[in-house]
Amino acid sequence: MQTATLLRVINLEDGRPTVEMARAKLLQAMRTAKRNGTPALKLIHGYGSSGKGGAIRAEVREVLAQKKRAGELRAFATGEEFSPFCAEGRVLLAAMPELAKDRDYARGNEGITIVLF
């Protein structure tokens, strides 16, 4: 269940892109979200087939960490942090309580990341 129009879902793994293509799609989605006043994004990046996390997942998390340090986003929670038991998950819920209705909330889905602007 997607949370109304407040949470836009971006599938970064659709079409089996390279890391560079997924990164470009991520950056474009973030620019569009900010321009349109979208408060949050749910990024689907997958976990990777190696069993230890994929390259797109790692790149997404690195880009988001850089953006957060630069003050370009308020917070982000990895799928495993997207719950009431982690600080970043609580930050997201404090800003947007309706996120608790998302189907991946508190499920430990390592293939997603939630971004709050």
Coordinates of C-alpha atoms in Angstrom, one line a residue:
M1 CA 0.0 0.0 0.0
Q2 CA 1.5 3.3 -1.1
T3 CA 0.9 6.3 1.2
A4 CA -1.3 8.7 -0.8
T5 CA 0.7 11.0 -3.0
L6 CA 3.0 12.1 -0.2
L7 CA 5.4 9.2 -0.8
R8 CA 6.5 8.7 -4.4
V9 CA 7.9 5.3 -5.3
I10 CA 11.0 5.2 -7.6
N11 CA 12.1 1.8 -8.9
L12 CA 15.8 2.2 -9.5
E13 CA 16.4 -1.4 -10.5
D14 CA 13.7 -1.4 -13.2
G15 CA 15.3 -2.5 -16.5
R16 CA 18.5 -3.8 -14.9
P17 CA 20.4 -0.5 -15.2
T18 CA 24.1 0.0 -14.5
V19 CA 25.1 1.7 -11.3
E20 CA 25.7 4.9 -13.2
M21 CA 22.2 4.8 -14.8
A22 CA 20.6 4.1 -11.5
R23 CA 22.5 7.0 -9.9
A24 CA 21.4 9.3 -12.6
K25 CA 17.8 8.2 -12.2
L26 CA 18.1 8.7 -8.4
L27 CA 19.5 12.2 -8.8
Q28 CA 16.8 13.2 -11.3
A29 CA 14.0 11.8 -9.0
M30 CA 15.4 13.8 -6.1
R31 CA 15.5 17.0 -8.2
T32 CA 11.9 16.4 -9.4
A33 CA 10.6 15.6 -5.9
K34 CA 12.2 18.8 -4.5
R35 CA 10.8 20.9 -7.3
N36 CA 7.3 19.4 -7.0
G37 CA 7.3 19.6 -3.2
T38 CA 7.1 15.9 -2.8
P39 CA 8.0 15.3 0.9
A40 CA 9.3 11.7 0.6
L41 CA 10.6 9.1 -1.8
K42 CA 10.6 5.3 -1.5
L43 CA 13.5 4.0 -3.5
I44 CA 13.5 0.4 -4.7
H45 CA 17.1 -0.5 -5.3
G46 CA 17.0 -4.2 -4.6
Y47 CA 19.4 -6.1 -2.3
G48 CA 21.6 -7.6 -5.0
S49 CA 22.2 -11.2 -6.0
S50 CA 25.5 -11.6 -4.4
G51 CA 24.0 -12.3 -0.9
K52 CA 25.9 -9.3 0.6
G53 CA 24.1 -6.3 -0.9
G54 CA 24.3 -5.0 -4.5
A55 CA 26.2 -2.2 -6.2
I56 CA 23.1 -0.1 -6.8
R57 CA 22.1 -0.4 -3.1
A58 CA 25.5 0.7 -2.0
E59 CA 25.6 3.6 -4.4
V60 CA 22.2 4.8 -3.4
R61 CA 23.1 4.8 0.3
E62 CA 26.4 6.6 -0.4
V63 CA 24.7 9.3 -2.5
L64 CA 22.0 9.8 0.2
A65 CA 24.7 10.0 3.0
Q66 CA 26.5 12.7 1.0
K67 CA 23.2 14.6 0.4
K68 CA 22.3 14.4 4.1
R69 CA 25.7 15.7 5.1
A70 CA 25.3 18.6 2.6
G71 CA 21.9 19.4 4.1
E72 CA 20.0 18.6 0.9
L73 CA 17.7 16.1 2.6
R74 CA 16.3 15.8 6.2
A75 CA 16.7 12.1 6.7
F76 CA 16.7 8.7 5.1
A77 CA 16.1 5.3 6.5
T78 CA 17.3 2.1 5.0
G79 CA 14.7 -0.7 4.8
E80 CA 16.2 -2.4 7.8
E81 CA 15.9 1.0 9.8
F82 CA 12.4 1.8 8.6
S83 CA 10.7 0.9 11.9
P84 CA 10.0 2.4 15.3
F85 CA 13.1 0.6 16.7
C86 CA 15.7 2.7 14.9
A87 CA 16.4 6.4 15.2
E88 CA 16.1 7.2 11.5
G89 CA 12.8 5.4 11.3
R90 CA 11.5 7.4 14.2
V91 CA 12.6 10.7 12.5
L92 CA 10.6 9.7 9.4
L93 CA 7.6 8.8 11.4
A94 CA 7.7 12.0 13.4
A95 CA 7.6 14.0 10.2
M96 CA 5.1 11.8 8.4
P97 CA 3.2 9.5 10.7
E98 CA 1.3 8.0 7.7
L99 CA 4.5 6.2 6.7
A100 CA 3.6 3.6 9.3
K101 CA 0.9 2.4 6.8
D102 CA 3.5 1.6 4.1
R103 CA 3.7 -2.1 3.3
D104 CA 7.4 -2.2 4.0
Y105 CA 7.2 -0.5 7.4
A106 CA 8.9 -2.6 10.1
R107 CA 9.6 -5.5 7.7
G108 CA 13.4 -5.2 7.4
N109 CA 13.3 -4.9 3.6
E110 CA 16.9 -4.4 2.7
G111 CA 15.9 -3.6 -0.9
I112 CA 14.4 -0.2 -0.2
T113 CA 15.3 3.1 1.3
I114 CA 13.0 5.9 2.4
V115 CA 14.1 9.6 1.9
L116 CA 12.6 12.6 3.6
F117 CA 13.1 16.1 2.2

